[in-house]
C-alpha positions as a Python dict, from the first residue, in 0.01 Angstrom:
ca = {
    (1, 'X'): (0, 0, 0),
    (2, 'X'): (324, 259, 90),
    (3, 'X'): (500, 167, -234),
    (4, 'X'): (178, 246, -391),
    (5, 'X'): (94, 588, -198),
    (6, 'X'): (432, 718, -323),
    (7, 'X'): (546, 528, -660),
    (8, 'X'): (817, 404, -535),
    (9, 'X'): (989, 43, -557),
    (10, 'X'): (980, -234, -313),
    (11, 'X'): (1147, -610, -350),
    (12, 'X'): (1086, -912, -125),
    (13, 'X'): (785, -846, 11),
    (14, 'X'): (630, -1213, -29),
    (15, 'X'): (579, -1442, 195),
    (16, 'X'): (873, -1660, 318),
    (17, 'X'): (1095, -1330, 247),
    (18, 'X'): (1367, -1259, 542),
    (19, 'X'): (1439, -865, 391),
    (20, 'X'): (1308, -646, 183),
    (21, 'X'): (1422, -320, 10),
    (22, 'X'): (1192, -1, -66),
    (23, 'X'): (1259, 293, -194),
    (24, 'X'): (986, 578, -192),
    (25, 'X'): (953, 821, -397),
    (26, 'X'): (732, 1129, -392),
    (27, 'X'): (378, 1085, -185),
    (28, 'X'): (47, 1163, -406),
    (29, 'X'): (-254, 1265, -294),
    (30, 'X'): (-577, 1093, -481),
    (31, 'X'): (-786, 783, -400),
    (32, 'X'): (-605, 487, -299),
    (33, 'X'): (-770, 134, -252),
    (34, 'X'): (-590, -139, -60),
    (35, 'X'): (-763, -482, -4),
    (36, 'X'): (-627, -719, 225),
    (37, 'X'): (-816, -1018, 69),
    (38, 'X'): (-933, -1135, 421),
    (39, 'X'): (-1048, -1060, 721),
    (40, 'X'): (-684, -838, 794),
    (41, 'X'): (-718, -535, 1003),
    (42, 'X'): (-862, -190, 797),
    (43, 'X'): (-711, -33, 1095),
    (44, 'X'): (-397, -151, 1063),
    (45, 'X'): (-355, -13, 654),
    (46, 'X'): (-502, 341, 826),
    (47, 'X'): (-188, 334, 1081),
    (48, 'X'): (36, 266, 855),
    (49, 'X'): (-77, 517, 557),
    (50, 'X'): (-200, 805, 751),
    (51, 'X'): (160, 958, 860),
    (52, 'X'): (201, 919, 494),
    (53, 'X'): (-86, 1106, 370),
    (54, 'X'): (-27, 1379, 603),
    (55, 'X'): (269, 1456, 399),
    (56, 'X'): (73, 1415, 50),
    (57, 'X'): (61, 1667, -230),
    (58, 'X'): (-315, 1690, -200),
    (59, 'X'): (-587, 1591, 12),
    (60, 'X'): (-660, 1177, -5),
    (61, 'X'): (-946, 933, -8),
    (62, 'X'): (-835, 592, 150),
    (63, 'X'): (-1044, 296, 36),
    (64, 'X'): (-934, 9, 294),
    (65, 'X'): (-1085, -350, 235),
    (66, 'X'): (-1053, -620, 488),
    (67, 'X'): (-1171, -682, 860),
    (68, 'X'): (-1311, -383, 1047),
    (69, 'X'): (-1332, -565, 1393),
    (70, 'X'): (-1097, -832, 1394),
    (71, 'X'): (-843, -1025, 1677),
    (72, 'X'): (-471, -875, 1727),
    (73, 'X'): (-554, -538, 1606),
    (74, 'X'): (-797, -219, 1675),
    (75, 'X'): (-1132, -252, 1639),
    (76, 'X'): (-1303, 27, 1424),
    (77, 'X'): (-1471, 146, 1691),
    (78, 'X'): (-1128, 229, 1880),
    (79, 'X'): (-981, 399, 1593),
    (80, 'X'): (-1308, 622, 1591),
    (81, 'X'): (-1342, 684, 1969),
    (82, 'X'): (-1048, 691, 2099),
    (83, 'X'): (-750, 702, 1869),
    (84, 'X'): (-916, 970, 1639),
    (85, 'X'): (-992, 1239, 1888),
    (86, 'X'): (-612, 1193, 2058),
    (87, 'X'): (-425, 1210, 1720),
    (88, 'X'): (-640, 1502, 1600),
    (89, 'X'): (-452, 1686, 1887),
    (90, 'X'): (-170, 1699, 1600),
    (91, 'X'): (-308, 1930, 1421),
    (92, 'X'): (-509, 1725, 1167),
    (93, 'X'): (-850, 1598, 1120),
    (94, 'X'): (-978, 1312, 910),
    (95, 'X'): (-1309, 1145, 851),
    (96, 'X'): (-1347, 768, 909),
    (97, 'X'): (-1686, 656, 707),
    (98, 'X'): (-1766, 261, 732),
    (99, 'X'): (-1931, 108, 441),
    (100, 'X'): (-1965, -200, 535),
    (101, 'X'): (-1811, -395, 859),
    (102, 'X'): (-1620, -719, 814),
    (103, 'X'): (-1535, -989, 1055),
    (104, 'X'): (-1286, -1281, 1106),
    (105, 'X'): (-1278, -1470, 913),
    (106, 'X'): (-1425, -1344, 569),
    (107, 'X'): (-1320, -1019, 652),
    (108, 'X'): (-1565, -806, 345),
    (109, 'X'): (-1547, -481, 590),
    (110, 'X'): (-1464, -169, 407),
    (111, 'X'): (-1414, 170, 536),
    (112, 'X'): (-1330, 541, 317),
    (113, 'X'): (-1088, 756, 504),
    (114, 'X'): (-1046, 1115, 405),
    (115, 'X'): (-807, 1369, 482),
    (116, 'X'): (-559, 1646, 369),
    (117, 'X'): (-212, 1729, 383),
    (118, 'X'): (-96, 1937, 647),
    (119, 'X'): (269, 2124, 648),
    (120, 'X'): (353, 2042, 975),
    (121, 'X'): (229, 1853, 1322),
    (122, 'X'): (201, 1997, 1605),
    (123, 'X'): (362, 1873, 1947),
    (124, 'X'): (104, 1727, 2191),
    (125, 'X'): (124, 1728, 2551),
    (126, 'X'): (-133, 1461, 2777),
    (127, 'X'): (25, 1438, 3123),
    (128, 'X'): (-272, 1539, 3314),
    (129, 'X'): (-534, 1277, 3329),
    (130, 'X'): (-811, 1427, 3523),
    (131, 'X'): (-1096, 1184, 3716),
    (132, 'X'): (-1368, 962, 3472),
    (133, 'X'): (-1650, 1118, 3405),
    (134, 'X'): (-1842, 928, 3151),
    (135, 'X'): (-1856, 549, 3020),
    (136, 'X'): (-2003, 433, 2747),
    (137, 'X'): (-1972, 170, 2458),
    (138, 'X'): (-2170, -39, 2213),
    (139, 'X'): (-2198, -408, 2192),
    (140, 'X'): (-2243, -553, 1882),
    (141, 'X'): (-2390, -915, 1692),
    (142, 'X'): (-2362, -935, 1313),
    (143, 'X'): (-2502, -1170, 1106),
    (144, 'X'): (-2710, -1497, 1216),
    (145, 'X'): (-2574, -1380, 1630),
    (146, 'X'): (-2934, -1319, 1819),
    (147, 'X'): (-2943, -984, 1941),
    (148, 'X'): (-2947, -1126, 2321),
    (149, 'X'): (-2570, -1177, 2285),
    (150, 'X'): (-2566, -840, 2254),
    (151, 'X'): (-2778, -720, 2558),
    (152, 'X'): (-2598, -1016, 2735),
    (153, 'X'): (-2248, -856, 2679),
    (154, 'X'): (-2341, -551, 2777),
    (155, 'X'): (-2516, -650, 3080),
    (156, 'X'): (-2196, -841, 3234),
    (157, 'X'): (-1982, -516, 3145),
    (158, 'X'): (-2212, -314, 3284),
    (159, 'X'): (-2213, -545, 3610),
    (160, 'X'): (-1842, -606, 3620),
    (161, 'X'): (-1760, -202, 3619),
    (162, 'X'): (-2005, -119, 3865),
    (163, 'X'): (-1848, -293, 4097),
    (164, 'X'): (-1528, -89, 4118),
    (165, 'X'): (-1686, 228, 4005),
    (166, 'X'): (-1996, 306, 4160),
    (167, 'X'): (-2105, 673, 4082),
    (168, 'X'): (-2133, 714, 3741),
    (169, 'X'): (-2373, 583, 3525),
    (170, 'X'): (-2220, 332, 3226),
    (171, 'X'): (-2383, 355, 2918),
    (172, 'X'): (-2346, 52, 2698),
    (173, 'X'): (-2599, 23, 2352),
    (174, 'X'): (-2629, -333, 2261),
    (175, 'X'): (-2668, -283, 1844),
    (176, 'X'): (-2784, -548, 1560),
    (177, 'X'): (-2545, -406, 1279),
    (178, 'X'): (-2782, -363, 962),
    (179, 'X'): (-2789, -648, 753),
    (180, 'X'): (-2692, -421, 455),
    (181, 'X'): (-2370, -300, 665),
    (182, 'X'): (-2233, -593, 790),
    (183, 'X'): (-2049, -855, 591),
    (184, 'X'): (-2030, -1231, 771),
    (185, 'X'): (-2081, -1300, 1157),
    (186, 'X'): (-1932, -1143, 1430),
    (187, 'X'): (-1983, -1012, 1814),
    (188, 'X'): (-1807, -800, 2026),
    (189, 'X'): (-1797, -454, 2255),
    (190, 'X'): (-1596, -153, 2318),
    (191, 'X'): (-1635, 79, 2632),
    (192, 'X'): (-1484, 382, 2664),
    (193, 'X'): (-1410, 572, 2977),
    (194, 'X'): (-1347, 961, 2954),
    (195, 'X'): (-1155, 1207, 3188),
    (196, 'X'): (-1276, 1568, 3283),
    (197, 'X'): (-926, 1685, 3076),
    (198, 'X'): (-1044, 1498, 2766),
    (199, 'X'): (-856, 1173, 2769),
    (200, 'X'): (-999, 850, 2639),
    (201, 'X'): (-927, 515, 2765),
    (202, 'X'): (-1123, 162, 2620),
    (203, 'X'): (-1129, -222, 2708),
    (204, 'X'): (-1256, -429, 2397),
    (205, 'X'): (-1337, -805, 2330),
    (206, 'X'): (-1462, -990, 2050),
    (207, 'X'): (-1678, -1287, 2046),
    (208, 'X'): (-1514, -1650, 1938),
    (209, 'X'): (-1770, -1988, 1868),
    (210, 'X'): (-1826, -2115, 2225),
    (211, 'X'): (-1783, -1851, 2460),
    (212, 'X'): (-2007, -1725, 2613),
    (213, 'X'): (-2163, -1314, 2559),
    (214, 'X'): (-2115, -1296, 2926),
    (215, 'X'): (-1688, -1396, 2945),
    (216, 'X'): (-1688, -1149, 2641),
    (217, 'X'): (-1832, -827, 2806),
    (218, 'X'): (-1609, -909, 3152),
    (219, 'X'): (-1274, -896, 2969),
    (220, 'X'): (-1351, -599, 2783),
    (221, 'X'): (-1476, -456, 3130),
    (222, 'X'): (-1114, -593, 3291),
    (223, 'X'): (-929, -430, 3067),
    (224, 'X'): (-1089, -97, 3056),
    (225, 'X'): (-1039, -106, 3474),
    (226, 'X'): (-726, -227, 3438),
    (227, 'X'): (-586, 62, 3184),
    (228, 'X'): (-758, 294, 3443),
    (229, 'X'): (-590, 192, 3758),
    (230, 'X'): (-187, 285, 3608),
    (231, 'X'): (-234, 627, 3628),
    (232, 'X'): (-169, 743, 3255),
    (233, 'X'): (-365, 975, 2998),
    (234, 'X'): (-392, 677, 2728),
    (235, 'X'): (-440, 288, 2723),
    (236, 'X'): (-180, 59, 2682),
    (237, 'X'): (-306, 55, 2299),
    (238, 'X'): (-302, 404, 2231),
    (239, 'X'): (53, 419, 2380),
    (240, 'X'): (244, 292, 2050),
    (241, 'X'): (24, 389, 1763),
    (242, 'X'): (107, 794, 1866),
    (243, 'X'): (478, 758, 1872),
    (244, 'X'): (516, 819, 1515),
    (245, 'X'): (349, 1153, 1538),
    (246, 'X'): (536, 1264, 1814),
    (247, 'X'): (895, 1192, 1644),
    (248, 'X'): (759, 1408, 1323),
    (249, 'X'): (572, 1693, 1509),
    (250, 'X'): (746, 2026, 1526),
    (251, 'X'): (862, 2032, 1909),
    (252, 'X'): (872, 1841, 2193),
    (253, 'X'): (592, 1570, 2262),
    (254, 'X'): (477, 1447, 2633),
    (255, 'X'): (253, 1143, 2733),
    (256, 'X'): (199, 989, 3032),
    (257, 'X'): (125, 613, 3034),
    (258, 'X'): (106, 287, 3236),
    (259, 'X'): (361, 31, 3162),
    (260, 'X'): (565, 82, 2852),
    (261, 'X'): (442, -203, 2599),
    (262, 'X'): (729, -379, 2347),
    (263, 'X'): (498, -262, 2045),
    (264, 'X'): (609, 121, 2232),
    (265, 'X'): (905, 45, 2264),
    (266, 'X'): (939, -110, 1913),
    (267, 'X'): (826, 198, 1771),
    (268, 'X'): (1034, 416, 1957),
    (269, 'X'): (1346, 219, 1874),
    (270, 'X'): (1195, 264, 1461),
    (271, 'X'): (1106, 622, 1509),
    (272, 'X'): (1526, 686, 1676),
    (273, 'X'): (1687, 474, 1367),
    (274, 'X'): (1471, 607, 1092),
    (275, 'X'): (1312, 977, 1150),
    (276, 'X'): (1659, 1062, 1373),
    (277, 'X'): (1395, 1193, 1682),
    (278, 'X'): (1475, 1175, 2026),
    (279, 'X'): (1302, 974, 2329),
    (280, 'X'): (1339, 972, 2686),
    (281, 'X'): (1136, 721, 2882),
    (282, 'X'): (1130, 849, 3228),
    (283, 'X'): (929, 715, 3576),
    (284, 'X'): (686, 980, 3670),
    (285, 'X'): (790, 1173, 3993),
    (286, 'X'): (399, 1305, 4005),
    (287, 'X'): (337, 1256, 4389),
    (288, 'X'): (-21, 1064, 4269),
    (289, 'X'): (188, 855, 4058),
    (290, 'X'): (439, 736, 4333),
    (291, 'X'): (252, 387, 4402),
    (292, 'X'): (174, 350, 4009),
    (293, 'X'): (395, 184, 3725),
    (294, 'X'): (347, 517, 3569),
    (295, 'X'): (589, 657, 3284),
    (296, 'X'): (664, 950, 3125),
    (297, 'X'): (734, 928, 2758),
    (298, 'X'): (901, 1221, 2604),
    (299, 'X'): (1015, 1332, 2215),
    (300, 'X'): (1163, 1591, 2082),
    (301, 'X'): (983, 1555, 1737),
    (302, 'X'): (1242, 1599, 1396),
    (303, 'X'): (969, 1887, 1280),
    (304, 'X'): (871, 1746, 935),
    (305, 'X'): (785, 1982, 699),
    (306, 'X'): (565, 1893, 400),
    (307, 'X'): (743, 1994, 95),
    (308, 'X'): (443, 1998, -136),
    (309, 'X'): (267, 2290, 79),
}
């Protein structure tokens, strides 16, 4: 999909391939369609294109093909409610629209994303997370699921919060995804906690034949607590997937997470080697943090400058 963003040559990438060699050239703007054939992650062709497109010649149009909500990989529904409204904190805005979603394993999903070129990204700073002040989600069936899974995942979550966080109402739609919008079978919920400073946090599941709608709402539930109780402004999911902004924006980037995951610190070690910016990974010496595994990630961004603009 890069190689085809910017015109530029790329050898070895097959399967069974141990190295491959690309060289880009210069990034268009336009429509682009990439189809992963299966029930591969949409999301994961919109991480990997959009610090590309940012530094297009003209605005693009993103046709992604493959599996909206689908294991090892965001669901749609994060990319929408959480990551978009962080990353938009760069400067940018795009606009997610899905057509159709798709499921593992016939994938079928497709989503349009839109956006234009910007000259340069600005520096972001999350390091105050506030208190929660709303929760809410959806829980979803596709397909031949009965729409009881979905009230029934929803109901545990529901249960399963409320017993760590009393006071605030949780808001969780169960939804039958139109017929007409949905490709295949599929199940699964997203809840998303938000702070009184404007940071998003979300524990997700998917359903799997034979396990129960009531296992799947509880770990979705877990993990939302879980990514609460560290003390940080994002989720252990948002952590990686803004690193690459912060080593191009124009200045120096803060963020203040839980545990530092290997996919953060695999992007970090990427973003040194390739774009030349600088990290430090410090403990936080906040006196709230003092109990927490609670980090500090800092970058002192390479200020990219679009050329085209």
């Amino acid at each position: 999909m890069i190689r085809d963003l910017c015109d530029g040559q790329l050898e070895g990438a097959e399967i069974g391939s141990t190295e491959i060699t690309f060289t880009p050239e210069k990034i268009k703007g336009g429509i682009h369609t990439a189809d992963t054939k299966t029930a591969g992650s949409v999301c994961l062709l919109m991480q990997v294109s959009m610090p590309c497109v940012l530094f297009a010649a003209s605005p693009s149009e993103l046709h992604l093909k493959g599996g909206t909500n689908a294991e090892m990989a965001p669901q749609i529904d994060y990319t929408e409610m959480v990551f978009k409204p962080i990353v938009e904190k760069f400067g940018f805005i795009f606009n997610c629209d899905i057509k159709t979603r798709g499921y593992y394993p016939k994938g079928g999903g497709e989503v349009i994303v839109r956006m234009s070129p910007v000259k340069q990204l600005n520096p972001i700073n999350l390091t105050d997370r506030g208190c929660v002040t709303k929760i809410y989600g959806r829980a979803f069936v596709a397909g031949v699921l009965p729409f009881k899974v979905a009230k029934d995942m929803a109901a545990a979550a529901v249960r399963c919060i409320r017993k760590e966080i009393r006071d605030l109402y949780v808001n969780i739609q169960p939804v039958q995804e139109p017929k007409d919008q949905a490709f295949g079978n599929g199940n699964g919920i997203i809840i998303v906690a938000e702070t009184s400073t404007g940071c998003l946090f979300a524990g997700s599941s998917l359903g799997k034949r034979g396990v129960n709608a009531d296992k799947v709402g509880i770990e979705a539930a877990e993990m939302l607590l879980a990514n609460l109780r560290h003390g940080g402004t994002v989720d252990e999911y948002l952590q990686d997937q803004l690193i690459v902004f912060m080593a191009l924006a124009n200045g120096v980037s803060r963020i203040k997470t839980g545990p530092v995951t290997l996919h953060t610190q695999t992007a970090i070690h990427f973003a040194e080697q390739i774009a030349k910016a600088k990290f430090i990974v410090k403990k936080s010496e906040d006196e709230e943090d003092a109990a927490k595994d609670t980090y500090i990630i800092e970058c002192q961004g390479i200020g990219m400058t679009n050329p085209n603009l």
